[in-house]
Amino acid sequence: MTTHYKGLIDRYRSRLPVKNDTRVITLHEGNTPLIPLENIPSILRKDVKILVKFEGLNPTGSFKDRGMTMAVTQAVSEGSKAIICASTGNTSAAAAAYASRAGIRCFVLIPDGKIAQGKLAQAMIKGSVVIQILGNFDDGMRLVKEVGDSAPVTIVNSINPYRIHGQKTIAFEIIDALGRAPDYHCLPVGNAGNITAHWLGYCEYAGIAAYADSFQTEQGPYNKDKVTTKTPIMCGYQASGSAPFLRGHPIDNPETVATAIRIGNPQSWDQAWTASRDSKGWFDEFTDAEILATQKLLAEKEGIFCEPASAISVAGAMKDIRSGKIPEGSTVVCTLTGHGLKDPDTAIKQSSSPVIRVEANLAQVQKAILDNLK
Ligand code: AN7
């Protein structure tokens, strides 16, 4: 028996809409670590177990690889020669990678000037056609839907159900690792595909079939056998300047330092409300200052460097544990959706450890050390 991990389609094939003879486009994504936080719980002085699912360790540095291996595998099996997406950055990085792997063209529409440098670099180096539009993600999404109807390109945004099926595997991995579902699952919400996918995965493992029917594909049916008895309560968090789920309606000019979730008109609106309602969960919002402070806390206290949008899941967990909304004794999983290296500019700007510049001699280096030993 080989133990060589070959990606999430290979791992969960029987639970995904992929035929046995289909050529799989994979970069061996998934299988990310579920890391218990060791220092932050004691700051809270609460008896809770917090684990972070570090999706930044996927091949392109975000959870988008889970959906993209499925979407591009399906596109190629249908004979598609080109894919297209609108993106705040991570979807474009993943689309670019899987298109390169498959040998097809990739077009990405990104918002003018509002994308982290690392993500732009990823799309550019992989040879995608980068179309920077003078508008935001929601404008890009509208245009992708319009052009998708008239040009021979496959849309790989999360309105593509194969994306959702790929991303649901995060819930499978968490349950397989813990032996059961967590009590609470905290995650950032932007376009809302990911909360939709998490809930789909949890429902499938709990044998709840109804929700899955809205994600039908031509490749079904597949195994939905029950694995666990419970589903977690889903806690979705948004940036205050981009919080349509808190306002109760789409918003026009979303703003936040967490550019990944700078989205005003989420495409999976109804599905996300269903996930929130059926899990007895909630949405909440955080300011940019709170988001950045949590990003820094995770880096300083746990050594985990995620991007700003991802940190909001831990900001939410901490607030709700402190208030008792998440009770003591709970097991809480937070999805850290993307890697901190995606957005080095934001990290450097808020760093509190300035770089010390010294002459190249022992005395000065020694002084720098002694001055800073606490
Ligand atoms: C790091 O790349 O929408 O609620 O175009 O990159 O499923 O949209 C990114 C979203 C959270 C929100 N964290 O997930 C895109 C894009 C990170 C992200 C989200 C995104 P959804």
CSV table of C-alpha atoms and ligand atoms in Angstrom, one decimal:
chain,number,residue,atom,x,y,z
A,1,MET,CA,0.0,0.0,0.0
A,2,THR,CA,1.3,3.4,-0.9
A,3,THR,CA,0.9,6.3,1.5
A,4,HIS,CA,1.9,9.0,-1.0
A,5,TYR,CA,-0.8,11.7,-0.7
A,6,LYS,CA,-2.1,12.6,-4.1
A,7,GLY,CA,-4.6,15.4,-3.5
A,8,LEU,CA,-8.1,15.7,-2.3
A,9,ILE,CA,-9.8,14.1,-5.4
A,10,ASP,CA,-7.8,11.0,-4.9
A,11,ARG,CA,-8.4,11.0,-1.1
A,12,TYR,CA,-12.2,11.6,-1.3
A,13,ARG,CA,-13.1,10.5,-4.8
A,14,SER,CA,-16.1,8.4,-3.8
A,15,ARG,CA,-17.6,11.5,-2.2
A,16,LEU,CA,-17.0,13.8,-5.1
A,17,PRO,CA,-18.7,14.2,-8.5
A,18,VAL,CA,-15.8,12.8,-10.5
A,19,LYS,CA,-15.9,9.8,-12.8
A,20,ASN,CA,-13.3,7.0,-12.3
A,21,ASP,CA,-11.6,7.5,-15.7
A,22,THR,CA,-11.5,11.3,-15.5
A,23,ARG,CA,-8.0,12.9,-15.8
A,24,VAL,CA,-7.4,14.6,-12.5
A,25,ILE,CA,-5.8,18.1,-12.5
A,26,THR,CA,-4.1,18.3,-9.1
A,27,LEU,CA,-1.2,19.9,-7.3
A,28,HIS,CA,-1.8,17.5,-4.3
A,29,GLU,CA,-3.8,20.2,-2.5
A,30,GLY,CA,-5.6,19.6,0.8
A,31,ASN,CA,-4.4,17.5,3.8
A,32,THR,CA,-3.6,20.8,5.6
A,33,PRO,CA,-2.7,20.8,9.3
A,34,LEU,CA,-5.3,21.3,12.1
A,35,ILE,CA,-3.2,23.1,14.7
A,36,PRO,CA,-4.3,23.5,18.3
A,37,LEU,CA,-3.6,27.0,19.6
A,38,GLU,CA,-1.5,26.8,22.7
A,39,ASN,CA,-1.1,30.3,24.0
A,40,ILE,CA,-4.2,32.3,22.9
A,41,PRO,CA,-6.7,30.2,25.0
A,42,SER,CA,-4.7,31.1,28.2
A,43,ILE,CA,-5.0,34.8,27.3
A,44,LEU,CA,-8.8,34.3,27.3
A,45,ARG,CA,-8.7,32.4,30.6
A,46,LYS,CA,-11.4,30.1,29.3
A,47,ASP,CA,-11.4,26.3,29.1
A,48,VAL,CA,-11.9,25.9,25.3
A,49,LYS,CA,-10.0,24.0,22.6
A,50,ILE,CA,-9.3,26.2,19.6
A,51,LEU,CA,-7.8,24.6,16.5
A,52,VAL,CA,-6.9,26.3,13.3
A,53,LYS,CA,-7.1,24.7,9.9
A,54,PHE,CA,-4.2,26.3,8.1
A,55,GLU,CA,-5.3,26.5,4.5
A,56,GLY,CA,-2.4,28.8,3.8
A,57,LEU,CA,-0.4,25.6,3.4
A,58,ASN,CA,-2.1,24.7,0.2
A,59,PRO,CA,0.0,24.7,-3.0
A,60,THR,CA,-1.0,28.3,-4.0
A,61,GLY,CA,-1.4,29.4,-0.4
A,62,SER,CA,-5.1,29.4,0.1
A,63,PHE,CA,-8.2,27.2,0.4
A,64,LYS,CA,-9.1,28.1,-3.2
A,65,ASP,CA,-7.0,25.1,-4.4
A,66,ARG,CA,-9.6,22.7,-3.0
A,67,GLY,CA,-12.3,24.1,-5.3
A,68,MET,CA,-10.0,24.7,-8.2
A,69,THR,CA,-8.7,21.1,-8.5
A,70,MET,CA,-12.4,20.1,-9.0
A,71,ALA,CA,-13.5,22.9,-11.2
A,72,VAL,CA,-10.5,22.6,-13.6
A,73,THR,CA,-10.7,18.8,-13.6
A,74,GLN,CA,-14.3,19.1,-14.7
A,75,ALA,CA,-13.6,21.9,-17.2
A,76,VAL,CA,-10.9,19.8,-18.9
A,77,SER,CA,-13.0,16.7,-18.9
A,78,GLU,CA,-15.7,18.7,-20.8
A,79,GLY,CA,-13.1,19.8,-23.4
A,80,SER,CA,-12.8,23.4,-22.2
A,81,LYS,CA,-9.7,25.2,-23.5
A,82,ALA,CA,-10.0,28.3,-21.2
A,83,ILE,CA,-11.2,29.3,-17.8
A,84,ILE,CA,-12.1,32.7,-16.4
A,85,CYS,CA,-12.8,34.2,-12.9
A,86,ALA,CA,-13.3,37.4,-11.1
A,87,SER,CA,-11.1,37.6,-8.0
A,88,THR,CA,-9.9,39.5,-5.0
A,89,GLY,CA,-6.7,37.6,-5.6
A,90,ASN,CA,-6.7,34.1,-4.2
A,91,THR,CA,-9.1,32.6,-6.7
A,92,SER,CA,-7.0,34.0,-9.6
A,93,ALA,CA,-3.8,32.6,-8.1
A,94,ALA,CA,-5.4,29.1,-7.9
A,95,ALA,CA,-7.0,29.4,-11.3
A,96,ALA,CA,-3.7,30.4,-12.8
A,97,ALA,CA,-1.9,27.4,-11.2
A,98,TYR,CA,-4.4,24.7,-12.2
A,99,ALA,CA,-4.8,26.1,-15.7
A,100,SER,CA,-1.0,25.9,-16.2
A,101,ARG,CA,-1.1,22.4,-14.9
A,102,ALA,CA,-3.8,21.5,-17.3
A,103,GLY,CA,-2.3,23.4,-20.2
A,104,ILE,CA,-5.3,25.6,-20.9
A,105,ARG,CA,-5.7,29.4,-20.9
A,106,CYS,CA,-6.7,31.4,-17.9
A,107,PHE,CA,-8.3,34.9,-17.7
A,108,VAL,CA,-8.6,36.7,-14.4
A,109,LEU,CA,-10.5,39.9,-13.7
A,110,ILE,CA,-9.1,41.7,-10.7
A,111,PRO,CA,-10.1,45.0,-9.0
A,112,ASP,CA,-7.9,47.9,-9.8
A,113,GLY,CA,-5.2,48.4,-7.3
A,114,LYS,CA,-6.9,46.4,-4.5
A,115,ILE,CA,-5.1,43.1,-4.7
A,116,ALA,CA,-2.3,41.9,-2.5
A,117,GLN,CA,1.1,41.8,-4.2
A,118,GLY,CA,1.7,38.1,-3.7
A,119,LYS,CA,-1.5,37.2,-5.4
A,120,LEU,CA,-0.9,39.4,-8.4
A,121,ALA,CA,2.6,37.9,-8.7
A,122,GLN,CA,1.2,34.4,-8.7
A,123,ALA,CA,-1.3,35.1,-11.5
A,124,MET,CA,1.4,36.9,-13.6
A,125,ILE,CA,4.2,34.4,-13.3
A,126,LYS,CA,2.0,31.6,-14.3
A,127,GLY,CA,1.1,33.3,-17.6
A,128,SER,CA,-2.5,34.1,-17.0
A,129,VAL,CA,-4.1,37.0,-18.9
A,130,VAL,CA,-4.7,39.5,-16.1
A,131,ILE,CA,-7.5,42.0,-16.8
A,132,GLN,CA,-7.4,44.8,-14.2
A,133,ILE,CA,-10.8,46.4,-14.2
A,134,LEU,CA,-11.6,50.0,-13.0
A,135,GLY,CA,-14.1,48.7,-10.4
A,136,ASN,CA,-14.3,46.2,-7.5
A,137,PHE,CA,-14.8,42.4,-7.2
A,138,ASP,CA,-18.6,42.7,-7.6
A,139,ASP,CA,-18.1,44.5,-11.0
A,140,GLY,CA,-15.7,41.8,-12.1
A,141,MET,CA,-18.2,39.1,-11.1
A,142,ARG,CA,-21.0,40.7,-13.1
A,143,LEU,CA,-18.7,40.9,-16.1
A,144,VAL,CA,-17.5,37.3,-15.8
A,145,LYS,CA,-21.1,36.1,-15.8
A,146,GLU,CA,-21.9,38.3,-18.8
A,147,VAL,CA,-18.9,37.2,-20.8
A,148,GLY,CA,-19.3,33.6,-19.8
A,149,ASP,CA,-22.6,33.5,-21.7
A,150,SER,CA,-21.0,34.7,-24.9
A,151,ALA,CA,-17.4,33.4,-25.0
A,152,PRO,CA,-15.9,29.9,-25.0
A,153,VAL,CA,-14.6,30.1,-21.4
A,154,THR,CA,-15.6,28.1,-18.3
A,155,ILE,CA,-16.4,30.2,-15.2
A,156,VAL,CA,-14.4,28.9,-12.2
A,157,ASN,CA,-15.8,31.2,-9.5
A,158,SER,CA,-17.8,29.5,-6.8
A,159,ILE,CA,-21.0,29.8,-8.7
A,160,ASN,CA,-19.5,26.7,-10.4
A,161,PRO,CA,-20.8,23.9,-8.2
A,162,TYR,CA,-17.6,21.8,-8.7
A,163,ARG,CA,-15.8,24.5,-6.7
A,164,ILE,CA,-18.2,24.0,-3.8
A,165,HIS,CA,-17.7,20.2,-3.9
A,166,GLY,CA,-13.9,20.6,-3.8
A,167,GLN,CA,-14.1,23.0,-0.9
A,168,LYS,CA,-16.4,20.8,1.1
A,169,THR,CA,-13.5,18.4,1.7
A,170,ILE,CA,-12.2,20.7,4.4
A,171,ALA,CA,-15.1,19.5,6.6
A,172,PHE,CA,-14.2,15.9,5.9
A,173,GLU,CA,-10.6,16.4,6.9
A,174,ILE,CA,-11.5,18.1,10.1
A,175,ILE,CA,-13.9,15.3,11.1
A,176,ASP,CA,-11.4,12.6,10.1
A,177,ALA,CA,-8.8,14.4,12.2
A,178,LEU,CA,-10.9,15.0,15.3
A,179,GLY,CA,-13.0,11.8,15.1
A,180,ARG,CA,-16.1,14.1,15.2
A,181,ALA,CA,-17.4,17.4,14.1
A,182,PRO,CA,-16.3,20.4,16.2
A,183,ASP,CA,-18.9,22.3,18.3
A,184,TYR,CA,-18.3,25.6,16.5
A,185,HIS,CA,-16.7,26.5,13.2
A,186,CYS,CA,-15.5,30.0,12.7
A,187,LEU,CA,-14.6,31.4,9.3
A,188,PRO,CA,-14.4,34.6,7.2
A,189,VAL,CA,-17.2,35.3,4.8
A,190,GLY,CA,-16.7,37.2,1.5
A,191,ASN,CA,-18.4,35.9,-1.6
A,192,ALA,CA,-19.8,33.2,0.8
A,193,GLY,CA,-18.8,30.1,-1.3
A,194,ASN,CA,-16.7,28.8,1.5
A,195,ILE,CA,-19.2,28.8,4.3
A,196,THR,CA,-21.6,27.2,1.8
A,197,ALA,CA,-19.0,24.5,1.1
A,198,HIS,CA,-18.1,23.9,4.8
A,199,TRP,CA,-21.8,23.4,5.6
A,200,LEU,CA,-22.2,21.0,2.6
A,201,GLY,CA,-19.3,18.9,3.8
A,202,TYR,CA,-20.5,18.8,7.4
A,203,CYS,CA,-24.1,18.0,6.3
A,204,GLU,CA,-22.9,15.2,4.0
A,205,TYR,CA,-20.8,13.5,6.8
A,206,ALA,CA,-23.8,13.9,9.1
A,207,GLY,CA,-26.1,12.2,6.5
A,208,ILE,CA,-28.2,15.3,5.9
A,209,ALA,CA,-29.0,15.1,2.2
A,210,ALA,CA,-31.4,18.0,1.7
A,211,TYR,CA,-28.8,20.8,1.4
A,212,ALA,CA,-26.7,18.8,-1.1
A,213,ASP,CA,-29.5,18.9,-3.7
A,214,SER,CA,-28.8,22.5,-4.5
A,215,PHE,CA,-25.3,21.6,-5.7
A,216,GLN,CA,-26.3,19.0,-8.2
A,217,THR,CA,-23.9,18.3,-11.1
A,218,GLU,CA,-24.0,16.1,-14.1
A,219,GLN,CA,-21.4,13.8,-12.6
A,220,GLY,CA,-23.4,12.5,-9.6
A,221,PRO,CA,-24.5,10.4,-7.8
A,222,TYR,CA,-21.7,9.8,-5.2
A,223,ASN,CA,-21.4,8.3,-1.7
A,224,LYS,CA,-23.2,10.4,1.0
A,225,ASP,CA,-22.9,7.7,3.8
A,226,LYS,CA,-23.2,9.1,7.2
A,227,VAL,CA,-19.9,9.3,9.2
A,228,THR,CA,-20.8,11.4,12.2
A,229,THR,CA,-23.9,12.3,14.1
A,230,LYS,CA,-23.5,16.1,14.5
A,231,THR,CA,-22.8,19.3,12.6
A,232,PRO,CA,-21.1,22.4,14.1
A,233,ILE,CA,-22.6,25.8,14.7
A,234,MET,CA,-21.4,28.0,11.9
A,235,CYS,CA,-20.0,31.4,12.8
A,236,GLY,CA,-19.4,33.7,9.8
A,237,TYR,CA,-17.4,36.9,10.2
A,238,GLN,CA,-17.1,39.9,7.9
A,239,ALA,CA,-15.1,43.2,7.8
A,240,SER,CA,-17.3,46.1,9.0
A,241,GLY,CA,-16.8,48.0,5.8
A,242,SER,CA,-17.8,44.9,3.7
A,243,ALA,CA,-20.6,43.3,5.7
A,244,PRO,CA,-23.7,42.7,3.6
A,245,PHE,CA,-24.7,39.7,5.8
A,246,LEU,CA,-24.8,42.1,8.8
A,247,ARG,CA,-26.7,44.8,6.9
A,248,GLY,CA,-29.1,42.3,5.5
A,249,HIS,CA,-28.6,43.4,1.9
A,250,PRO,CA,-25.8,43.7,-0.7
A,251,ILE,CA,-23.7,46.9,-0.3
A,252,ASP,CA,-22.3,49.1,-3.0
A,253,ASN,CA,-18.8,50.3,-2.0
A,254,PRO,CA,-17.2,47.6,0.2
A,255,GLU,CA,-14.0,48.7,1.8
A,256,THR,CA,-11.5,46.9,4.1
A,257,VAL,CA,-7.8,46.3,4.6
A,258,ALA,CA,-8.6,42.6,4.2
A,259,THR,CA,-8.8,42.9,0.4
A,260,ALA,CA,-9.6,39.2,0.1
A,261,ILE,CA,-13.1,39.8,1.5
A,262,ARG,CA,-13.7,43.2,0.0
A,263,ILE,CA,-17.0,42.0,-1.5
A,264,GLY,CA,-20.4,43.7,-1.3
A,265,ASN,CA,-22.7,41.4,-3.3
A,266,PRO,CA,-22.0,37.7,-2.3
A,267,GLN,CA,-23.0,35.2,-4.9
A,268,SER,CA,-23.9,32.4,-2.4
A,269,TRP,CA,-26.2,34.7,-0.5
A,270,ASP,CA,-29.1,32.2,0.0
A,271,GLN,CA,-26.9,29.2,0.7
A,272,ALA,CA,-24.9,31.1,3.3
A,273,TRP,CA,-28.1,32.2,5.1
A,274,THR,CA,-29.3,28.6,5.0
A,275,ALA,CA,-26.0,27.4,6.6
A,276,SER,CA,-26.2,30.1,9.3
A,277,ARG,CA,-29.9,29.4,10.1
A,278,ASP,CA,-29.8,25.6,9.9
A,279,SER,CA,-26.7,25.4,12.0
A,280,LYS,CA,-28.2,27.9,14.6
A,281,GLY,CA,-25.1,30.1,13.9
A,282,TRP,CA,-24.6,33.8,13.4
A,283,PHE,CA,-22.7,36.5,11.5
A,284,ASP,CA,-20.7,39.2,13.2
A,285,GLU,CA,-18.4,42.0,12.0
A,286,PHE,CA,-14.9,43.3,12.9
A,287,THR,CA,-13.1,46.6,12.2
A,288,ASP,CA,-9.9,46.7,10.2
A,289,ALA,CA,-8.0,47.5,13.4
A,290,GLU,CA,-9.4,44.4,15.1
A,291,ILE,CA,-8.6,42.2,12.1
A,292,LEU,CA,-5.0,43.4,12.0
A,293,ALA,CA,-4.5,43.1,15.7
A,294,THR,CA,-5.6,39.5,15.5
A,295,GLN,CA,-3.4,38.8,12.6
A,296,LYS,CA,-0.5,40.1,14.7
A,297,LEU,CA,-1.5,38.2,17.8
A,298,LEU,CA,-1.6,34.9,15.9
A,299,ALA,CA,1.9,35.6,14.5
A,300,GLU,CA,3.3,36.8,17.9
A,301,LYS,CA,1.7,34.3,20.2
A,302,GLU,CA,1.4,31.2,18.0
A,303,GLY,CA,3.9,31.6,15.2
A,304,ILE,CA,1.2,31.4,12.6
A,305,PHE,CA,1.2,33.9,9.8
A,306,CYS,CA,-2.1,34.1,8.0
A,307,GLU,CA,-3.5,36.9,5.8
A,308,PRO,CA,-5.7,39.6,7.3
A,309,ALA,CA,-9.0,38.1,6.0
A,310,SER,CA,-8.2,34.8,7.6
A,311,ALA,CA,-7.5,36.3,11.0
A,312,ILE,CA,-11.1,37.4,11.3
A,313,SER,CA,-12.1,33.8,12.1
A,314,VAL,CA,-9.9,33.9,15.3
A,315,ALA,CA,-11.1,37.5,16.1
A,316,GLY,CA,-14.6,36.1,16.0
A,317,ALA,CA,-13.8,33.0,18.0
A,318,MET,CA,-12.1,35.1,20.7
A,319,LYS,CA,-14.9,37.6,21.0
A,320,ASP,CA,-17.6,34.9,21.2
A,321,ILE,CA,-15.6,32.8,23.7
A,322,ARG,CA,-15.0,35.8,25.9
A,323,SER,CA,-18.6,36.7,26.0
A,324,GLY,CA,-19.7,33.1,26.7
A,325,LYS,CA,-21.7,32.9,23.4
A,326,ILE,CA,-19.3,30.0,22.7
A,327,PRO,CA,-19.4,28.2,26.1
A,328,GLU,CA,-16.5,26.7,28.0
A,329,GLY,CA,-15.8,23.0,27.2
A,330,SER,CA,-16.3,23.7,23.5
A,331,THR,CA,-14.1,22.6,20.6
A,332,VAL,CA,-13.8,25.4,18.1
A,333,VAL,CA,-12.2,25.2,14.6
A,334,CYS,CA,-11.2,28.3,12.8
A,335,THR,CA,-10.4,28.3,9.1
A,336,LEU,CA,-7.2,30.3,8.3
A,337,THR,CA,-8.1,30.7,4.7
A,338,GLY,CA,-4.8,32.1,3.3
A,339,HIS,CA,-1.1,32.6,4.0
A,340,GLY,CA,0.3,35.8,5.4
A,341,LEU,CA,3.0,35.8,2.7
A,342,LYS,CA,0.3,36.7,0.2
A,343,ASP,CA,0.2,40.3,1.5
A,344,PRO,CA,3.7,41.2,2.9
A,345,ASP,CA,3.0,45.0,2.6
A,346,THR,CA,0.2,45.0,5.2
A,347,ALA,CA,2.3,42.8,7.5
A,348,ILE,CA,5.4,45.0,7.4
A,349,LYS,CA,3.3,48.2,7.8
A,350,GLN,CA,1.9,47.0,11.1
A,351,SER,CA,4.9,45.2,12.5
A,352,SER,CA,6.1,46.4,15.9
A,353,SER,CA,9.6,45.0,15.6
A,354,PRO,CA,11.5,47.6,13.5
A,355,VAL,CA,14.5,46.3,11.7
A,356,ILE,CA,17.7,47.5,13.6
A,357,ARG,CA,20.5,48.8,11.3
A,358,VAL,CA,24.0,48.4,12.6
A,359,GLU,CA,27.6,48.4,11.5
A,360,ALA,CA,29.0,45.0,10.6
A,361,ASN,CA,30.9,44.6,13.9
A,362,LEU,CA,30.5,42.4,17.0
A,363,ALA,CA,30.0,45.2,19.5
A,364,GLN,CA,27.0,46.6,17.6
A,365,VAL,CA,25.4,43.3,17.1
A,366,GLN,CA,25.9,42.5,20.8
A,367,LYS,CA,24.4,45.8,21.8
A,368,ALA,CA,21.4,45.2,19.6
A,369,ILE,CA,20.8,41.8,21.3
A,370,LEU,CA,21.3,43.1,24.9
A,371,ASP,CA,19.1,46.1,24.3
A,372,ASN,CA,16.3,43.8,23.2
A,373,LEU,CA,16.5,40.8,25.6
A,374,LYS,CA,13.4,41.0,27.7
B,1,AN7,C1,-8.1,34.5,2.2
B,1,AN7,O1,-10.1,35.2,-4.3
B,1,AN7,O2,-13.3,35.7,-3.2
B,1,AN7,O3,-16.6,33.7,1.3
B,1,AN7,O4,-11.8,36.1,-5.4
B,1,AN7,O5,-9.2,34.9,-0.3
B,1,AN7,O6,-15.8,31.9,-0.1
B,1,AN7,O7,-15.5,34.3,-0.8
B,1,AN7,C2,-11.4,35.2,-1.9
B,1,AN7,C3,-12.1,35.0,-0.8
B,1,AN7,C4,-11.7,34.3,2.8
B,1,AN7,C5,-13.7,34.5,1.5
B,1,AN7,N1,-10.3,34.3,3.0
B,1,AN7,O8,-14.2,33.3,1.1
B,1,AN7,C6,-11.3,35.6,-4.4
B,1,AN7,C7,-12.1,35.5,-3.2
B,1,AN7,C8,-9.5,34.5,2.0
B,1,AN7,C9,-10.1,34.7,0.7
B,1,AN7,C10,-12.3,34.5,1.6
B,1,AN7,C11,-11.5,34.7,0.5
B,1,AN7,P1,-15.6,33.3,0.3
